[in-house]
Amino acid sequence: MEKKRLVYLDNAATTKPAAAVVEAMLPFLTEEYGNPSGLYELATGNKKAVNQARRQLAALLGCDHREIFFTSGGTESDNWALIGIAEQLEEKGRHIITSSIEHHAILHSCDYLKKRGFEISYLPVDEDGVIDPMKLKKAMREDTILVSVMYANNEIGSIQPIAELCKIAHEKGALFHTDAVQAVGQIPIDVKTLGVDLLSMSAHKLHGPKGVGALYIKEGIKLASFQHGGAQERGRRAGTENVPAIVGFGKAAELAKERLAEEMKLGDATEQQRLRDYLIRRVLTEIPYARLTGHRTQRLPGNASFCFQFTEGEALLILFDMEGICASSGSACTTGSREPSHVLTAIGLPPEVTRGSIRLTLSHETTQEEIDYTIEKMKEIIAKARSLSQDYADMVKRWKKRL
Ligand code: PLP
């Protein structure tokens, strides 16, 4: 049987593990199985491998390896940063500021803290999904202990002015955390230049394995433990290390650093950015009632997200899948839920527009041919979906009457 064609355009949901990542992990899934806490050679080799991965991540972020703490993924890193700082500093203040477009790992941690007596302020975003730093300045209070703003949005790709926001938080004596799960490995990040105190990341968004992440904790920042048990991660995160995954994460970070350095040397927009812009341009000019969501230029290099009025995002996804195209509607975590995306609502879009949201996210491996195929199929699929839409038929009728 002929193999079904696959065009993978859902890299914000997860990425394909790089071959070199899988290769690096394999020995730790087979013969190198020692527990890194052991004192014999089989174990100490694993401890060394974990620390090498810590150095590979530190090199990607421009920090000291002792500032990297491994976790089970972006969700745990976000929970730990917010709840850990809240518990550590509750005597100082109980006010936390975040944004209205954060991932649920942040928003639901905030809901939990609210129940524990913390007050949360949510910064609005403009129609491009970007925060105005003046809004943060106004929201800061004497009892604000933490500001948490995501580096780049997972649905619409907009990038926030993190260094500027961080400076404002620090001027008022608050700490700054950023959920950089979507940004690490995609764009150059130097934590020292940014000035952030805490930064969350996740391996599976940069061609590493799933179920492993890390939290950067700036030297000197005190943070309550989130998991209680053994003395792993220098007593700050208990639990036997997931050595194969951590090794894979380290390799993925090394590969990302090499790729970003190569791209910086070339100077111009990367091939991924060029393809993203080509896709955006063709969709906006060749498909009627299409709208780009997120900032036009200040966005992740692989993110092209749209709303197609008079369609249902979920129905489009099924039709895309039949053509071998993997995409998502809004965030993968909210797909399946009937609620309109909180991100698209926050940028001011009404439900009749957000209903037809589609997110296409490229990787550095996406090809021109894949994008051309996707555009041609999208044109057919959207026309087909609209031919079944009563709202679309009514709109066409109204137009015809006016002519
Ligand atoms: N934060 C953001 C911005 C994300 O996009 C995601 C995953 O989609 C997460 C956090 C959660 O990361 P993980 O899947 O590693 O738990």
Tab-separated table of C-alpha atoms and ligand atoms in Angstrom:
chain	number	residue	atom	x	y	z
A	1	MET	CA	0.000	0.000	0.000
A	2	GLU	CA	1.225	3.488	-0.807
A	3	LYS	CA	2.346	5.427	2.279
A	4	LYS	CA	0.105	8.407	3.066
A	5	ARG	CA	1.798	11.729	2.469
A	6	LEU	CA	2.598	13.663	5.657
A	7	VAL	CA	3.122	17.407	5.873
A	8	TYR	CA	3.826	18.201	9.501
A	9	LEU	CA	2.892	21.804	10.294
A	10	ASP	CA	2.213	21.518	14.018
A	11	ASN	CA	5.670	22.200	15.411
A	12	ALA	CA	4.299	24.414	18.196
A	13	ALA	CA	2.495	21.333	19.570
A	14	THR	CA	5.604	19.187	19.377
A	15	THR	CA	8.603	18.651	17.120
A	16	LYS	CA	10.126	15.564	15.542
A	17	PRO	CA	13.052	14.338	17.668
A	18	ALA	CA	16.300	14.894	15.750
A	19	ALA	CA	18.130	11.715	14.671
A	20	ALA	CA	21.204	12.781	16.664
A	21	VAL	CA	18.984	13.236	19.752
A	22	VAL	CA	17.626	9.684	19.476
A	23	GLU	CA	21.139	8.362	18.905
A	24	ALA	CA	22.447	10.163	22.005
A	25	MET	CA	19.591	8.780	24.123
A	26	LEU	CA	19.797	5.125	23.048
A	27	PRO	CA	22.715	3.971	25.263
A	28	PHE	CA	20.882	5.377	28.301
A	29	LEU	CA	17.791	3.324	27.442
A	30	THR	CA	19.841	0.153	27.116
A	31	GLU	CA	23.212	-0.563	28.724
A	32	GLU	CA	23.754	2.752	30.619
A	33	TYR	CA	20.894	2.265	33.061
A	34	GLY	CA	22.550	3.195	36.377
A	35	ASN	CA	20.869	5.548	38.833
A	36	PRO	CA	22.895	8.805	38.803
A	37	SER	CA	22.804	8.888	42.621
A	38	GLY	CA	24.805	5.622	42.846
A	39	LEU	CA	28.503	5.522	43.715
A	40	TYR	CA	29.744	2.889	41.198
A	41	GLU	CA	30.922	3.513	37.647
A	42	LEU	CA	27.630	2.562	35.949
A	43	ALA	CA	25.948	5.290	38.003
A	44	THR	CA	28.593	8.002	38.005
A	45	GLY	CA	28.723	7.854	34.192
A	46	ASN	CA	25.048	8.756	34.184
A	47	LYS	CA	25.592	11.620	36.616
A	48	LYS	CA	28.261	12.955	34.251
A	49	ALA	CA	25.829	12.653	31.307
A	50	VAL	CA	23.170	14.651	33.192
A	51	ASN	CA	25.694	17.352	34.003
A	52	GLN	CA	26.893	17.467	30.416
A	53	ALA	CA	23.275	18.089	29.340
A	54	ARG	CA	23.080	20.854	31.964
A	55	ARG	CA	26.132	22.491	30.372
A	56	GLN	CA	24.657	22.132	26.862
A	57	LEU	CA	21.509	23.961	28.001
A	58	ALA	CA	23.515	26.597	29.853
A	59	ALA	CA	25.511	27.225	26.651
A	60	LEU	CA	22.278	27.761	24.683
A	61	LEU	CA	20.956	30.282	27.232
A	62	GLY	CA	24.216	32.007	28.178
A	63	CYS	CA	24.116	31.082	31.870
A	64	ASP	CA	26.025	28.970	34.378
A	65	HIS	CA	25.195	25.241	34.350
A	66	ARG	CA	24.405	25.428	38.076
A	67	GLU	CA	21.449	27.666	37.203
A	68	ILE	CA	19.692	24.890	35.198
A	69	PHE	CA	17.307	22.497	37.007
A	70	PHE	CA	15.699	19.587	35.143
A	71	THR	CA	11.954	18.980	35.423
A	72	SER	CA	9.338	16.808	33.706
A	73	GLY	CA	8.485	19.521	31.144
A	74	GLY	CA	7.235	23.042	30.573
A	75	THR	CA	4.143	22.527	32.716
A	76	GLU	CA	6.120	21.533	35.797
A	77	SER	CA	8.640	24.354	35.256
A	78	ASP	CA	5.797	26.896	35.099
A	79	ASN	CA	4.040	25.454	38.168
A	80	TRP	CA	7.274	25.372	40.118
A	81	ALA	CA	8.256	28.954	39.216
A	82	LEU	CA	4.907	30.462	40.189
A	83	ILE	CA	3.973	28.373	43.207
A	84	GLY	CA	7.580	28.179	44.435
A	85	ILE	CA	8.066	31.970	44.378
A	86	ALA	CA	4.608	32.588	45.867
A	87	GLU	CA	5.386	30.273	48.800
A	88	GLN	CA	8.879	31.674	49.218
A	89	LEU	CA	7.811	35.316	49.278
A	90	GLU	CA	4.283	35.231	50.760
A	91	GLU	CA	5.444	37.185	53.825
A	92	LYS	CA	6.668	39.991	51.538
A	93	GLY	CA	3.526	40.279	49.397
A	94	ARG	CA	0.693	38.342	47.790
A	95	HIS	CA	0.295	40.106	44.449
A	96	ILE	CA	1.358	38.484	41.153
A	97	ILE	CA	1.088	39.938	37.646
A	98	THR	CA	0.765	37.831	34.497
A	99	SER	CA	-0.806	38.292	31.060
A	100	SER	CA	-4.205	37.350	29.694
A	101	ILE	CA	-2.655	35.190	26.920
A	102	GLU	CA	-0.489	32.814	28.945
A	103	HIS	CA	-0.518	29.040	28.484
A	104	HIS	CA	-2.818	27.149	30.855
A	105	ALA	CA	0.233	25.908	32.785
A	106	ILE	CA	0.523	29.507	34.035
A	107	LEU	CA	-3.164	30.469	34.127
A	108	HIS	CA	-4.204	27.371	36.091
A	109	SER	CA	-1.283	27.799	38.505
A	110	CYS	CA	-2.592	31.333	39.057
A	111	ASP	CA	-6.105	29.940	39.721
A	112	TYR	CA	-4.581	27.637	42.338
A	113	LEU	CA	-2.735	30.540	43.971
A	114	LYS	CA	-5.911	32.649	43.988
A	115	LYS	CA	-7.582	29.953	46.099
A	116	ARG	CA	-4.612	30.216	48.465
A	117	GLY	CA	-5.193	33.949	48.998
A	118	PHE	CA	-2.930	35.483	46.322
A	119	GLU	CA	-4.180	38.294	44.129
A	120	ILE	CA	-3.497	38.016	40.402
A	121	SER	CA	-3.571	40.877	37.866
A	122	TYR	CA	-3.835	40.001	34.172
A	123	LEU	CA	-2.186	42.402	31.715
A	124	PRO	CA	-4.159	42.987	28.508
A	125	VAL	CA	-2.556	42.717	25.066
A	126	ASP	CA	-3.108	44.843	21.979
A	127	GLU	CA	-4.681	43.534	18.767
A	128	ASP	CA	-1.330	42.037	17.746
A	129	GLY	CA	-1.065	40.136	21.022
A	130	VAL	CA	1.703	42.333	22.452
A	131	ILE	CA	1.855	43.866	25.960
A	132	ASP	CA	2.390	47.604	26.350
A	133	PRO	CA	5.141	47.971	29.018
A	134	MET	CA	3.348	51.087	30.355
A	135	LYS	CA	0.451	48.797	31.351
A	136	LEU	CA	2.858	46.768	33.499
A	137	LYS	CA	4.261	49.955	35.037
A	138	LYS	CA	0.738	50.956	36.081
A	139	ALA	CA	-0.129	47.488	37.441
A	140	MET	CA	2.956	47.234	39.698
A	141	ARG	CA	2.264	47.593	43.442
A	142	GLU	CA	4.279	47.636	46.631
A	143	ASP	CA	3.159	44.059	47.367
A	144	THR	CA	3.880	42.681	43.855
A	145	ILE	CA	6.305	39.784	44.324
A	146	LEU	CA	6.390	38.300	40.833
A	147	VAL	CA	5.698	39.180	37.207
A	148	SER	CA	5.307	36.244	34.807
A	149	VAL	CA	4.986	36.957	31.083
A	150	MET	CA	5.482	34.396	28.324
A	151	TYR	CA	8.324	35.003	25.859
A	152	ALA	CA	6.308	34.034	22.776
A	153	ASN	CA	2.710	32.934	22.469
A	154	ASN	CA	1.968	29.341	21.521
A	155	GLU	CA	-1.135	30.156	19.448
A	156	ILE	CA	-0.329	33.363	17.582
A	157	GLY	CA	3.465	33.479	17.936
A	158	SER	CA	3.699	37.108	19.126
A	159	ILE	CA	6.945	37.887	20.953
A	160	GLN	CA	6.865	40.106	24.065
A	161	PRO	CA	9.353	42.867	24.969
A	162	ILE	CA	10.745	40.717	27.815
A	163	ALA	CA	13.877	42.760	28.667
A	164	GLU	CA	11.796	45.927	29.035
A	165	LEU	CA	9.090	44.223	31.119
A	166	CYS	CA	11.717	42.590	33.321
A	167	LYS	CA	13.371	45.968	33.991
A	168	ILE	CA	10.053	47.446	35.120
A	169	ALA	CA	9.421	44.517	37.507
A	170	HIS	CA	12.922	44.835	38.980
A	171	GLU	CA	12.628	48.610	39.458
A	172	LYS	CA	9.707	47.878	41.799
A	173	GLY	CA	11.514	45.044	43.584
A	174	ALA	CA	9.564	42.143	42.022
A	175	LEU	CA	11.043	39.020	40.446
A	176	PHE	CA	10.495	38.163	36.771
A	177	HIS	CA	9.646	34.782	35.257
A	178	THR	CA	9.143	34.010	31.580
A	179	ASP	CA	7.558	30.922	30.049
A	180	ALA	CA	9.933	30.550	27.113
A	181	VAL	CA	8.723	27.069	26.101
A	182	GLN	CA	7.908	28.225	22.551
A	183	ALA	CA	10.986	30.408	22.137
A	184	VAL	CA	13.968	28.377	23.402
A	185	GLY	CA	15.824	26.895	20.447
A	186	GLN	CA	13.739	28.885	17.932
A	187	ILE	CA	15.268	32.326	18.489
A	188	PRO	CA	18.506	33.390	20.200
A	189	ILE	CA	17.973	33.902	23.961
A	190	ASP	CA	20.562	35.177	26.405
A	191	VAL	CA	19.182	35.123	29.943
A	192	LYS	CA	21.844	37.519	31.247
A	193	THR	CA	21.007	40.172	28.637
A	194	LEU	CA	17.298	39.690	29.311
A	195	GLY	CA	17.820	39.918	33.066
A	196	VAL	CA	15.088	37.390	33.933
A	197	ASP	CA	15.164	35.550	37.271
A	198	LEU	CA	13.400	32.391	36.116
A	199	LEU	CA	12.780	30.878	32.662
A	200	SER	CA	10.785	27.749	31.720
A	201	MET	CA	11.608	25.476	28.793
A	202	SER	CA	10.608	22.105	27.359
A	203	ALA	CA	12.675	19.672	25.265
A	204	HIS	CA	9.961	18.480	22.901
A	205	LYS	CA	9.562	21.941	21.380
A	206	LEU	CA	13.162	21.937	20.086
A	207	HIS	CA	13.471	18.474	18.535
A	208	GLY	CA	14.135	16.794	21.880
A	209	PRO	CA	12.094	14.117	23.690
A	210	LYS	CA	8.773	14.625	25.475
A	211	GLY	CA	8.418	14.601	29.260
A	212	VAL	CA	11.534	16.589	30.096
A	213	GLY	CA	12.026	20.289	30.648
A	214	ALA	CA	14.059	22.658	32.755
A	215	LEU	CA	13.782	25.763	34.850
A	216	TYR	CA	16.544	28.379	34.765
A	217	ILE	CA	16.870	29.836	38.261
A	218	LYS	CA	19.232	32.801	38.498
A	219	GLU	CA	22.008	32.326	41.054
A	220	GLY	CA	20.869	33.648	44.432
A	221	ILE	CA	17.106	33.309	43.806
A	222	LYS	CA	15.414	31.352	46.569
A	223	LEU	CA	12.560	29.152	45.461
A	224	ALA	CA	10.477	26.762	47.570
A	225	SER	CA	10.765	23.116	46.449
A	226	PHE	CA	7.877	21.779	44.455
A	227	GLN	CA	8.581	18.062	44.686
A	228	HIS	CA	9.647	16.655	48.028
A	229	GLY	CA	11.828	13.595	48.415
A	230	GLY	CA	15.451	12.838	47.535
A	231	ALA	CA	18.313	15.282	47.165
A	232	GLN	CA	18.462	15.301	43.349
A	233	GLU	CA	19.070	18.578	41.489
A	234	ARG	CA	21.031	19.888	44.473
A	235	GLY	CA	18.092	19.341	46.805
A	236	ARG	CA	15.718	21.534	44.805
A	237	ARG	CA	13.810	19.001	42.692
A	238	ALA	CA	13.409	15.529	44.120
A	239	GLY	CA	13.000	12.386	41.993
A	240	THR	CA	15.343	10.063	40.079
A	241	GLU	CA	16.492	11.899	36.975
A	242	ASN	CA	15.046	10.823	33.602
A	243	VAL	CA	18.567	10.317	32.259
A	244	PRO	CA	17.800	9.306	28.618
A	245	ALA	CA	15.421	12.256	28.208
A	246	ILE	CA	17.812	14.703	29.874
A	247	VAL	CA	20.647	13.524	27.588
A	248	GLY	CA	18.325	13.995	24.581
A	249	PHE	CA	17.400	17.473	25.796
A	250	GLY	CA	21.082	18.387	26.094
A	251	LYS	CA	21.772	17.176	22.534
A	252	ALA	CA	18.733	19.086	21.224
A	253	ALA	CA	20.041	22.255	22.913
A	254	GLU	CA	23.486	21.747	21.366
A	255	LEU	CA	21.969	21.284	17.890
A	256	ALA	CA	19.743	24.361	18.343
A	257	LYS	CA	22.724	26.475	19.417
A	258	GLU	CA	24.700	25.403	16.337
A	259	ARG	CA	21.753	26.098	14.024
A	260	LEU	CA	21.023	29.532	15.540
A	261	ALA	CA	24.722	30.499	15.319
A	262	GLU	CA	24.774	29.430	11.670
A	263	GLU	CA	21.627	31.459	10.924
A	264	MET	CA	23.055	34.526	12.706
A	265	LYS	CA	26.187	34.296	10.535
A	266	LEU	CA	24.054	34.386	7.388
A	267	GLY	CA	22.365	37.544	8.628
A	268	ASP	CA	19.241	37.602	6.433
A	269	ALA	CA	15.863	36.100	7.270
A	270	THR	CA	16.156	32.327	7.641
A	271	GLU	CA	14.614	29.921	5.134
A	272	GLN	CA	11.956	29.129	7.761
A	273	GLN	CA	11.041	32.820	8.097
A	274	ARG	CA	11.006	33.234	4.336
A	275	LEU	CA	8.623	30.275	3.964
A	276	ARG	CA	6.441	31.579	6.824
A	277	ASP	CA	6.167	34.978	5.128
A	278	TYR	CA	5.503	33.376	1.745
A	279	LEU	CA	2.715	31.276	3.301
A	280	ILE	CA	1.190	34.306	5.043
A	281	ARG	CA	1.356	36.413	1.895
A	282	ARG	CA	-0.266	33.795	-0.318
A	283	VAL	CA	-3.000	32.924	2.191
A	284	LEU	CA	-3.940	36.566	2.704
A	285	THR	CA	-4.042	37.297	-1.018
A	286	GLU	CA	-5.501	34.051	-2.370
A	287	ILE	CA	-8.087	33.067	0.263
A	288	PRO	CA	-10.962	35.486	0.891
A	289	TYR	CA	-12.018	36.394	4.459
A	290	ALA	CA	-8.674	35.260	5.861
A	291	ARG	CA	-7.075	37.159	8.707
A	292	LEU	CA	-3.575	36.819	10.168
A	293	THR	CA	-3.515	36.559	13.962
A	294	GLY	CA	-0.533	37.811	15.968
A	295	HIS	CA	2.057	40.464	15.174
A	296	ARG	CA	3.064	40.760	11.519
A	297	THR	CA	6.840	40.711	12.129
A	298	GLN	CA	7.436	40.394	15.886
A	299	ARG	CA	6.496	36.710	15.814
A	300	LEU	CA	8.121	33.289	16.068
A	301	PRO	CA	9.947	32.338	12.841
A	302	GLY	CA	7.734	29.287	12.254
A	303	ASN	CA	4.296	30.594	13.251
A	304	ALA	CA	1.602	31.362	10.664
A	305	SER	CA	-1.810	31.550	12.340
A	306	PHE	CA	-5.058	32.624	10.746
A	307	CYS	CA	-8.786	32.911	11.175
A	308	PHE	CA	-10.954	31.962	8.204
A	309	GLN	CA	-14.381	33.461	8.650
A	310	PHE	CA	-17.381	31.254	7.749
A	311	THR	CA	-15.507	28.055	8.673
A	312	GLU	CA	-15.109	25.848	11.759
A	313	GLY	CA	-11.452	25.275	12.699
A	314	GLU	CA	-12.071	21.716	13.847
A	315	ALA	CA	-13.839	20.730	10.619
A	316	LEU	CA	-10.926	22.190	8.645
A	317	LEU	CA	-8.466	20.125	10.691
A	318	ILE	CA	-10.243	16.904	9.727
A	319	LEU	CA	-10.178	17.857	6.050
A	320	PHE	CA	-6.474	18.811	6.337
A	321	ASP	CA	-5.753	15.456	7.947
A	322	MET	CA	-7.407	13.669	5.018
A	323	GLU	CA	-4.817	15.368	2.794
A	324	GLY	CA	-1.977	14.414	5.165
A	325	ILE	CA	-1.546	17.906	6.625
A	326	CYS	CA	-1.084	18.132	10.403
A	327	ALA	CA	-2.159	21.504	11.789
A	328	SER	CA	-4.043	22.722	14.809
A	329	SER	CA	-6.793	25.098	15.743
A	330	GLY	CA	-5.598	27.541	18.370
A	331	SER	CA	-3.514	25.631	20.884
A	332	ALA	CA	-3.269	21.817	20.792
A	333	CYS	CA	-4.126	21.800	24.494
A	334	THR	CA	-7.484	23.481	23.859
A	335	THR	CA	-8.360	21.551	20.704
A	336	GLY	CA	-11.383	19.461	21.526
A	337	SER	CA	-12.773	22.133	23.806
A	338	ARG	CA	-15.730	24.154	22.541
A	339	GLU	CA	-14.651	27.342	24.330
A	340	PRO	CA	-13.238	30.066	22.073
A	341	SER	CA	-9.492	30.441	22.525
A	342	HIS	CA	-8.674	32.863	25.377
A	343	VAL	CA	-5.785	34.199	23.301
A	344	LEU	CA	-7.894	35.051	20.251
A	345	THR	CA	-10.538	36.573	22.531
A	346	ALA	CA	-7.841	38.663	24.277
A	347	ILE	CA	-6.722	40.181	20.952
A	348	GLY	CA	-10.297	41.345	20.431
A	349	LEU	CA	-11.646	38.829	17.914
A	350	PRO	CA	-15.350	37.908	18.127
A	351	PRO	CA	-16.475	34.230	18.297
A	352	GLU	CA	-17.661	34.203	14.679
A	353	VAL	CA	-14.063	34.895	13.641
A	354	THR	CA	-12.185	32.794	16.257
A	355	ARG	CA	-14.285	29.743	15.352
A	356	GLY	CA	-12.313	29.376	12.105
A	357	SER	CA	-8.832	29.571	13.630
A	358	ILE	CA	-5.978	27.534	12.179
A	359	ARG	CA	-2.381	27.450	13.346
A	360	LEU	CA	0.346	26.258	10.992
A	361	THR	CA	3.783	26.000	12.568
A	362	LEU	CA	6.845	25.279	10.467
A	363	SER	CA	10.226	23.861	11.443
A	364	HIS	CA	13.656	24.450	9.943
A	365	GLU	CA	13.027	21.275	7.917
A	366	THR	CA	9.808	22.491	6.234
A	367	THR	CA	10.197	22.731	2.449
A	368	GLN	CA	8.883	25.069	-0.256
A	369	GLU	CA	7.131	22.121	-1.884
A	370	GLU	CA	5.300	21.279	1.371
A	371	ILE	CA	4.112	24.866	1.737
A	372	ASP	CA	2.942	25.056	-1.903
A	373	TYR	CA	1.044	21.754	-1.482
A	374	THR	CA	-0.537	23.060	1.763
A	375	ILE	CA	-1.664	26.347	0.188
A	376	GLU	CA	-3.304	24.579	-2.764
A	377	LYS	CA	-5.096	22.115	-0.462
A	378	MET	CA	-6.137	24.936	1.911
A	379	LYS	CA	-7.761	26.831	-0.938
A	380	GLU	CA	-9.806	23.766	-1.904
A	381	ILE	CA	-10.682	22.786	1.683
A	382	ILE	CA	-11.791	26.251	2.756
A	383	ALA	CA	-13.918	26.702	-0.367
A	384	LYS	CA	-15.495	23.287	0.305
A	385	ALA	CA	-16.182	24.116	3.987
A	386	ARG	CA	-17.759	27.430	3.025
A	387	SER	CA	-19.953	25.782	0.413
A	388	LEU	CA	-21.599	23.966	3.362
A	389	SER	CA	-21.899	27.046	5.595
A	390	GLN	CA	-25.317	28.686	5.956
A	391	ASP	CA	-23.673	31.888	7.293
A	392	TYR	CA	-21.541	32.084	4.164
A	393	ALA	CA	-24.555	31.502	1.883
A	394	ASP	CA	-26.482	34.273	3.736
A	395	MET	CA	-23.544	36.663	3.405
A	396	VAL	CA	-23.233	35.973	-0.352
A	397	LYS	CA	-27.015	36.526	-0.724
A	398	ARG	CA	-26.753	39.901	1.088
A	399	TRP	CA	-23.906	40.943	-1.195
A	400	LYS	CA	-25.818	39.947	-4.332
A	401	LYS	CA	-28.801	42.024	-3.192
A	402	ARG	CA	-26.572	45.071	-2.788
A	403	LEU	CA	-25.172	44.767	-6.313
B	1	PLP	N1	4.025	26.789	27.963
B	1	PLP	C1	3.823	26.971	26.648
B	1	PLP	C2	3.893	28.348	26.084
B	1	PLP	C3	3.556	25.874	25.823
B	1	PLP	O1	3.353	26.065	24.515
B	1	PLP	C4	3.497	24.586	26.393
B	1	PLP	C5	3.154	23.405	25.562
B	1	PLP	O2	2.482	23.512	24.567
B	1	PLP	C6	3.734	24.443	27.778
B	1	PLP	C7	3.992	25.571	28.522
B	1	PLP	C8	3.702	23.096	28.424
B	1	PLP	O3	4.875	22.377	28.134
B	1	PLP	P1	4.924	20.779	28.279
B	1	PLP	O4	4.150	20.213	27.147
B	1	PLP	O5	6.395	20.440	28.196
B	1	PLP	O6	4.375	20.454	29.630
